[in-house]
């Protein structure tokens, strides 16, 4: 068993392939146990600060319930509570760690959570930044494994914005040996630094992962085992929504596009979805869509992570 005690999760790149496997194994075991047991959780006397500087449905509910399942007391904080009133990051964290045993943070800049982790003597978990969404990445690897096996050797096509989810799939693919093909319009590619990190991790661990960044959406989706998309305007980009809808014309995942994927392909989306924009109803409501399994698996993946680090 990998020892993850006390570890931060700021990006999936913080993990080795063996550690990813250990988290997924733990998640599978706990998912099964949760279905069968129905026993009340045993309080541990520990607690978690769940800080949301941006809105959330899935992440907030799944982290709160994961804490309750593990006997941790969750304390949910918003932008009026934490990093407010000109209190420094240093002081905020020194206060919080007198109360809680783990900090879960959704924020804007990756540099913000990195600063939090520098000051914190307790584990820090990234619940989404502008650059990464590692908890969604773990849940999605669990979902891919449940539906398609592997994921080593599978082709994952990500269609749309080169955002925090695109970055997360690049790193997830690097650690698990997937072929990750990212398709979007020019100017909306994932960060070259993240692509380079993914290539570096794949080489370091010898996972056999392959990467492509292209504007040719049909080439990316052809033969894919997993087709995934995400919103064209992420949280914080609301003012760009109309311009982005225009820029992403031709990159909506519809049934015609899915028809060139592998016949057994699944469709994924971290949600919230914008039906009629990045995905059409005939795809997200199809039998091959696993979007609500992904949402459920957030709980199992995060509970596994919390139980391993505490
Ligand atoms: N997928 C996801 O993180 O959803 P929320 O933004 O609702 O938490
Ligand atoms: N890329 C999206 C993901 C939401 C879960 C955003 O950052 O808003």
Short mmCIF file of C-alpha atoms and ligand atoms in Angstrom, two decimals:
data_model
loop_
_atom_site.label_atom_id
_atom_site.label_comp_id
_atom_site.label_asym_id
_atom_site.label_seq_id
_atom_site.Cartn_x
_atom_site.Cartn_y
_atom_site.Cartn_z
CA UNK A 1 0.00 0.00 0.00
CA UNK A 2 1.31 3.47 -0.92
CA UNK A 3 1.74 5.83 2.03
CA UNK A 4 -0.17 9.01 1.20
CA UNK A 5 -0.43 10.18 4.81
CA UNK A 6 -0.15 13.98 5.09
CA UNK A 7 0.16 14.55 1.34
CA UNK A 8 -1.15 17.52 -0.65
CA UNK A 9 -3.13 17.13 -3.86
CA UNK A 10 -2.57 20.29 -5.91
CA UNK A 11 -2.48 18.60 -9.35
CA UNK A 12 -2.53 14.97 -10.50
CA UNK A 13 1.13 15.52 -11.34
CA UNK A 14 1.77 15.30 -7.56
CA UNK A 15 1.03 11.55 -7.77
CA UNK A 16 2.86 8.54 -9.17
CA UNK A 17 0.98 5.95 -11.28
CA UNK A 18 1.12 3.57 -8.27
CA UNK A 19 -0.41 6.21 -5.99
CA UNK A 20 -3.25 6.86 -8.48
CA UNK A 21 -3.89 3.12 -8.50
CA UNK A 22 -3.92 3.04 -4.69
CA UNK A 23 -6.52 5.83 -4.53
CA UNK A 24 -8.73 4.11 -7.11
CA UNK A 25 -8.44 0.75 -5.30
CA UNK A 26 -9.43 2.43 -2.04
CA UNK A 27 -12.35 4.18 -3.77
CA UNK A 28 -13.65 0.91 -5.25
CA UNK A 29 -13.46 -0.84 -1.87
CA UNK A 30 -15.16 2.00 0.01
CA UNK A 31 -17.85 2.39 -2.68
CA UNK A 32 -18.75 -1.27 -2.23
CA UNK A 33 -18.62 -1.05 1.56
CA UNK A 34 -20.84 2.05 1.61
CA UNK A 35 -23.50 0.23 -0.40
CA UNK A 36 -23.45 -2.79 1.88
CA UNK A 37 -22.90 -1.39 5.36
CA UNK A 38 -25.43 1.32 6.14
CA UNK A 39 -23.70 1.73 9.51
CA UNK A 40 -23.51 5.19 11.10
CA UNK A 41 -20.08 6.80 10.72
CA UNK A 42 -17.72 6.74 13.69
CA UNK A 43 -16.64 10.27 14.73
CA UNK A 44 -12.86 10.72 14.59
CA UNK A 45 -12.67 14.06 16.37
CA UNK A 46 -11.06 15.45 13.18
CA UNK A 47 -12.41 18.17 10.96
CA UNK A 48 -12.00 19.64 7.47
CA UNK A 49 -12.22 23.21 6.17
CA UNK A 50 -13.94 23.23 2.77
CA UNK A 51 -13.28 26.67 1.25
CA UNK A 52 -15.10 27.76 -1.90
CA UNK A 53 -13.99 31.01 -3.54
CA UNK A 54 -16.12 30.01 -6.59
CA UNK A 55 -19.57 28.38 -6.77
CA UNK A 56 -20.01 24.60 -6.51
CA UNK A 57 -22.73 21.96 -6.43
CA UNK A 58 -21.00 18.59 -6.85
CA UNK A 59 -17.72 19.36 -5.12
CA UNK A 60 -19.37 20.89 -2.09
CA UNK A 61 -21.96 18.15 -1.60
CA UNK A 62 -19.56 15.28 -2.29
CA UNK A 63 -16.81 16.63 0.02
CA UNK A 64 -19.28 17.32 2.83
CA UNK A 65 -20.72 13.81 2.57
CA UNK A 66 -17.27 12.22 2.23
CA UNK A 67 -16.29 13.96 5.49
CA UNK A 68 -19.43 12.77 7.27
CA UNK A 69 -18.87 9.19 6.04
CA UNK A 70 -15.34 9.28 7.45
CA UNK A 71 -16.38 10.79 10.79
CA UNK A 72 -14.79 14.16 9.98
CA UNK A 73 -16.63 17.37 10.77
CA UNK A 74 -16.84 19.55 7.62
CA UNK A 75 -16.78 23.33 7.98
CA UNK A 76 -17.81 25.06 4.74
CA UNK A 77 -16.44 28.57 4.13
CA UNK A 78 -17.05 31.08 1.34
CA UNK A 79 -15.27 34.15 0.00
CA UNK A 80 -16.75 36.34 2.72
CA UNK A 81 -15.14 34.12 5.38
CA UNK A 82 -11.67 33.08 4.19
CA UNK A 83 -8.97 35.19 2.50
CA UNK A 84 -11.23 38.18 3.14
CA UNK A 85 -10.88 41.44 5.08
CA UNK A 86 -7.29 41.76 3.81
CA UNK A 87 -6.12 38.88 6.02
CA UNK A 88 -2.96 37.36 4.55
CA UNK A 89 -2.81 33.81 3.26
CA UNK A 90 -0.21 33.08 5.94
CA UNK A 91 -2.42 34.26 8.81
CA UNK A 92 -5.53 32.60 7.41
CA UNK A 93 -3.79 29.23 7.22
CA UNK A 94 -2.08 29.53 10.61
CA UNK A 95 -5.54 30.14 12.13
CA UNK A 96 -7.28 27.35 10.24
CA UNK A 97 -4.71 24.72 11.13
CA UNK A 98 -5.34 25.35 14.83
CA UNK A 99 -8.87 24.07 14.20
CA UNK A 100 -8.92 21.59 11.31
CA UNK A 101 -6.94 18.61 10.03
CA UNK A 102 -7.23 19.15 6.26
CA UNK A 103 -7.92 22.11 3.97
CA UNK A 104 -9.93 21.63 0.77
CA UNK A 105 -9.83 24.75 -1.42
CA UNK A 106 -11.56 25.85 -4.63
CA UNK A 107 -10.01 29.05 -5.89
CA UNK A 108 -8.86 30.99 -8.95
CA UNK A 109 -5.07 31.04 -9.42
CA UNK A 110 -3.06 27.85 -8.96
CA UNK A 111 -0.47 30.09 -7.27
CA UNK A 112 -3.03 30.78 -4.51
CA UNK A 113 -3.37 27.11 -3.55
CA UNK A 114 0.40 26.68 -3.87
CA UNK A 115 0.86 29.51 -1.37
CA UNK A 116 -1.71 27.90 0.93
CA UNK A 117 0.19 24.59 0.75
CA UNK A 118 3.51 26.33 1.48
CA UNK A 119 2.14 27.74 4.73
CA UNK A 120 0.04 24.73 5.77
CA UNK A 121 1.39 21.97 7.98
CA UNK A 122 -1.78 19.95 7.25
CA UNK A 123 -2.78 18.37 3.89
CA UNK A 124 -4.24 20.67 1.22
CA UNK A 125 -6.59 19.41 -1.51
CA UNK A 126 -7.29 21.27 -4.75
CA UNK A 127 -11.07 21.36 -5.26
CA UNK A 128 -10.54 23.21 -8.62
CA UNK A 129 -8.39 26.09 -9.71
CA UNK A 130 -8.22 27.93 -13.03
CA UNK A 131 -5.52 25.41 -14.05
CA UNK A 132 -6.44 22.00 -12.57
CA UNK A 133 -9.26 19.87 -11.13
CA UNK A 134 -7.50 16.79 -9.73
CA UNK A 135 -10.48 15.50 -7.69
CA UNK A 136 -12.57 15.41 -10.87
CA UNK A 137 -9.62 13.67 -12.55
CA UNK A 138 -9.58 10.87 -9.95
CA UNK A 139 -13.37 10.46 -10.17
CA UNK A 140 -13.17 10.32 -13.96
CA UNK A 141 -10.38 7.70 -13.91
CA UNK A 142 -12.60 5.61 -11.60
CA UNK A 143 -15.54 6.07 -13.99
CA UNK A 144 -13.47 5.14 -17.06
CA UNK A 145 -12.19 2.07 -15.26
CA UNK A 146 -15.72 0.98 -14.32
CA UNK A 147 -17.07 1.36 -17.85
CA UNK A 148 -14.09 0.66 -20.12
CA UNK A 149 -11.44 -1.07 -17.98
CA UNK A 150 -7.85 0.05 -18.35
CA UNK A 151 -7.47 2.95 -18.68
CA UNK A 152 -4.01 2.11 -20.08
CA UNK A 153 -4.16 2.00 -23.89
CA UNK A 154 -7.54 3.75 -24.22
CA UNK A 155 -7.97 6.79 -26.47
CA UNK A 156 -9.56 9.79 -24.72
CA UNK A 157 -10.69 12.66 -26.96
CA UNK A 158 -11.30 15.96 -25.17
CA UNK A 159 -13.26 18.42 -27.34
CA UNK A 160 -13.36 22.11 -26.45
CA UNK A 161 -11.51 24.62 -24.29
CA UNK A 162 -7.92 23.94 -23.22
CA UNK A 163 -8.91 24.63 -19.59
CA UNK A 164 -8.46 23.10 -16.14
CA UNK A 165 -10.22 19.90 -17.28
CA UNK A 166 -8.08 19.57 -20.44
CA UNK A 167 -4.98 19.96 -18.24
CA UNK A 168 -6.30 17.38 -15.80
CA UNK A 169 -6.90 14.81 -18.58
CA UNK A 170 -3.38 15.40 -19.92
CA UNK A 171 -1.90 14.55 -16.52
CA UNK A 172 -4.36 11.68 -15.90
CA UNK A 173 -3.42 10.23 -19.30
CA UNK A 174 0.30 10.62 -18.56
CA UNK A 175 0.01 8.66 -15.30
CA UNK A 176 -2.24 5.90 -16.63
CA UNK A 177 -0.98 5.41 -20.20
CA UNK A 178 -3.90 6.81 -22.19
CA UNK A 179 -3.78 8.38 -25.65
CA UNK A 180 -5.13 11.89 -24.97
CA UNK A 181 -6.21 13.91 -27.99
CA UNK A 182 -7.30 17.51 -27.32
CA UNK A 183 -9.31 19.27 -30.05
CA UNK A 184 -10.27 22.94 -29.98
CA UNK A 185 -10.07 26.12 -32.02
CA UNK A 186 -6.79 27.99 -32.41
CA UNK A 187 -6.15 30.28 -29.45
CA UNK A 188 -7.88 27.96 -26.94
CA UNK A 189 -5.24 25.22 -26.71
CA UNK A 190 -4.12 23.82 -23.35
CA UNK A 191 -0.99 25.37 -21.83
CA UNK A 192 2.19 24.22 -23.59
CA UNK A 193 3.82 23.88 -20.17
CA UNK A 194 1.16 21.38 -19.06
CA UNK A 195 1.51 19.39 -22.29
CA UNK A 196 5.28 19.31 -21.66
CA UNK A 197 4.71 18.19 -18.05
CA UNK A 198 2.41 15.41 -19.28
CA UNK A 199 5.02 14.23 -21.81
CA UNK A 200 7.68 14.36 -19.09
CA UNK A 201 5.59 12.28 -16.63
CA UNK A 202 4.75 9.72 -19.32
CA UNK A 203 8.46 9.34 -20.14
CA UNK A 204 9.50 9.29 -16.45
CA UNK A 205 7.06 6.52 -15.57
CA UNK A 206 7.15 4.73 -18.94
CA UNK A 207 3.34 4.56 -19.11
CA UNK A 208 3.20 4.68 -22.92
CA UNK A 209 0.82 7.67 -22.91
CA UNK A 210 0.50 9.64 -26.15
CA UNK A 211 -0.67 13.22 -26.62
CA UNK A 212 -2.05 15.32 -29.46
CA UNK A 213 -3.32 18.89 -29.58
CA UNK A 214 -5.23 19.66 -32.77
CA UNK A 215 -7.96 21.86 -34.23
CA UNK A 216 -9.23 18.82 -36.20
CA UNK A 217 -12.09 17.58 -34.03
CA UNK A 218 -12.91 14.61 -36.28
CA UNK A 219 -9.30 13.38 -36.17
CA UNK A 220 -9.34 13.65 -32.37
CA UNK A 221 -12.62 11.77 -31.92
CA UNK A 222 -12.05 9.08 -34.59
CA UNK A 223 -11.89 5.71 -32.83
CA UNK A 224 -11.91 7.26 -29.34
CA UNK A 225 -13.00 5.09 -26.39
CA UNK A 226 -13.87 8.11 -24.26
CA UNK A 227 -15.22 11.40 -25.62
CA UNK A 228 -15.29 14.25 -23.13
CA UNK A 229 -16.05 17.93 -23.16
CA UNK A 230 -16.49 20.82 -20.73
CA UNK A 231 -17.96 24.30 -20.67
CA UNK A 232 -16.58 26.82 -23.17
CA UNK A 233 -16.60 29.60 -20.53
CA UNK A 234 -15.29 28.52 -17.14
CA UNK A 235 -16.01 30.19 -13.82
CA UNK A 236 -14.42 33.63 -13.96
CA UNK A 237 -14.87 33.88 -17.77
CA UNK A 238 -18.58 34.74 -17.74
CA UNK A 239 -17.98 38.05 -19.56
CA UNK A 240 -16.40 36.14 -22.48
CA UNK A 241 -19.37 33.79 -22.87
CA UNK A 242 -20.79 35.19 -26.14
CA UNK A 243 -17.37 35.53 -27.79
CA UNK A 244 -16.49 31.99 -26.75
CA UNK A 245 -19.76 30.53 -28.11
CA UNK A 246 -18.82 32.09 -31.47
CA UNK A 247 -15.20 30.88 -31.30
CA UNK A 248 -16.20 27.29 -30.47
CA UNK A 249 -18.70 26.89 -33.35
CA UNK A 250 -18.10 23.44 -34.85
CA UNK A 251 -16.80 22.00 -31.55
CA UNK A 252 -20.13 20.90 -30.06
CA UNK A 253 -20.29 17.17 -29.27
CA UNK A 254 -23.33 15.87 -31.18
CA UNK A 255 -24.49 12.42 -32.29
CA UNK A 256 -22.80 12.81 -35.70
CA UNK A 257 -19.45 13.40 -34.00
CA UNK A 258 -20.00 10.48 -31.58
CA UNK A 259 -20.69 8.21 -34.58
CA UNK A 260 -17.01 8.35 -35.59
CA UNK A 261 -15.80 7.37 -32.10
CA UNK A 262 -15.33 3.69 -31.25
CA UNK A 263 -18.76 1.95 -31.30
CA UNK A 264 -18.36 1.21 -27.56
CA UNK A 265 -17.33 4.77 -26.66
CA UNK A 266 -18.62 6.53 -23.55
CA UNK A 267 -19.37 10.25 -23.23
CA UNK A 268 -18.16 12.20 -20.20
CA UNK A 269 -18.63 15.72 -18.83
CA UNK A 270 -17.62 16.96 -15.35
CA UNK A 271 -20.82 19.10 -15.26
CA UNK A 272 -22.41 21.60 -15.13
CA UNK A 273 -23.24 21.08 -18.82
CA UNK A 274 -24.48 23.77 -21.17
CA UNK A 275 -26.89 21.80 -23.32
CA UNK A 276 -26.92 23.11 -26.88
CA UNK A 277 -23.41 24.55 -26.50
CA UNK A 278 -20.52 22.14 -25.83
CA UNK A 279 -22.87 19.12 -25.87
CA UNK A 280 -26.21 18.34 -27.50
CA UNK A 281 -29.10 16.60 -25.73
CA UNK A 282 -28.90 13.53 -27.99
CA UNK A 283 -25.40 12.87 -26.60
CA UNK A 284 -25.66 13.77 -22.92
CA UNK A 285 -28.96 11.86 -22.60
CA UNK A 286 -27.77 8.83 -24.63
CA UNK A 287 -27.18 5.40 -23.09
CA UNK A 288 -23.42 5.82 -23.56
CA UNK A 289 -23.35 9.00 -21.43
CA UNK A 290 -21.86 8.35 -17.97
CA UNK A 291 -22.02 11.91 -16.64
CA UNK A 292 -23.99 11.07 -13.49
CA UNK A 293 -21.66 8.16 -12.66
CA UNK A 294 -18.85 10.73 -12.78
CA UNK A 295 -20.77 12.95 -10.38
CA UNK A 296 -21.35 10.05 -7.95
CA UNK A 297 -17.72 8.99 -8.19
CA UNK A 298 -16.61 12.39 -6.92
CA UNK A 299 -17.78 11.24 -3.49
CA UNK A 300 -15.97 7.89 -3.68
CA UNK A 301 -12.70 9.31 -5.05
CA UNK A 302 -12.55 12.17 -2.53
CA UNK A 303 -13.47 9.95 0.42
CA UNK A 304 -10.66 7.60 -0.64
CA UNK A 305 -8.22 10.51 -0.85
CA UNK A 306 -9.20 11.94 2.54
CA UNK A 307 -8.99 8.54 4.21
CA UNK A 308 -5.49 7.99 2.76
CA UNK A 309 -4.04 11.37 3.68
CA UNK A 310 -5.47 11.55 7.20
N1 LIG B 1 -17.74 19.14 -11.61
C1 LIG B 1 -17.71 20.01 -10.58
O1 LIG B 1 -16.66 20.28 -9.98
O2 LIG B 1 -18.92 20.53 -10.24
P1 LIG B 1 -19.19 21.75 -9.23
O3 LIG B 1 -18.54 22.96 -9.86
O4 LIG B 1 -20.67 21.87 -9.15
O5 LIG B 1 -18.55 21.45 -7.93
N1 LIG B 2 -13.91 24.27 -16.47
C1 LIG B 2 -15.01 24.43 -15.54
C2 LIG B 2 -15.15 23.20 -14.69
C3 LIG B 2 -16.32 23.26 -13.72
C4 LIG B 2 -16.39 22.05 -12.82
C5 LIG B 2 -14.79 25.66 -14.69
O1 LIG B 2 -13.66 25.87 -14.23
O2 LIG B 2 -15.74 26.42 -14.48
#
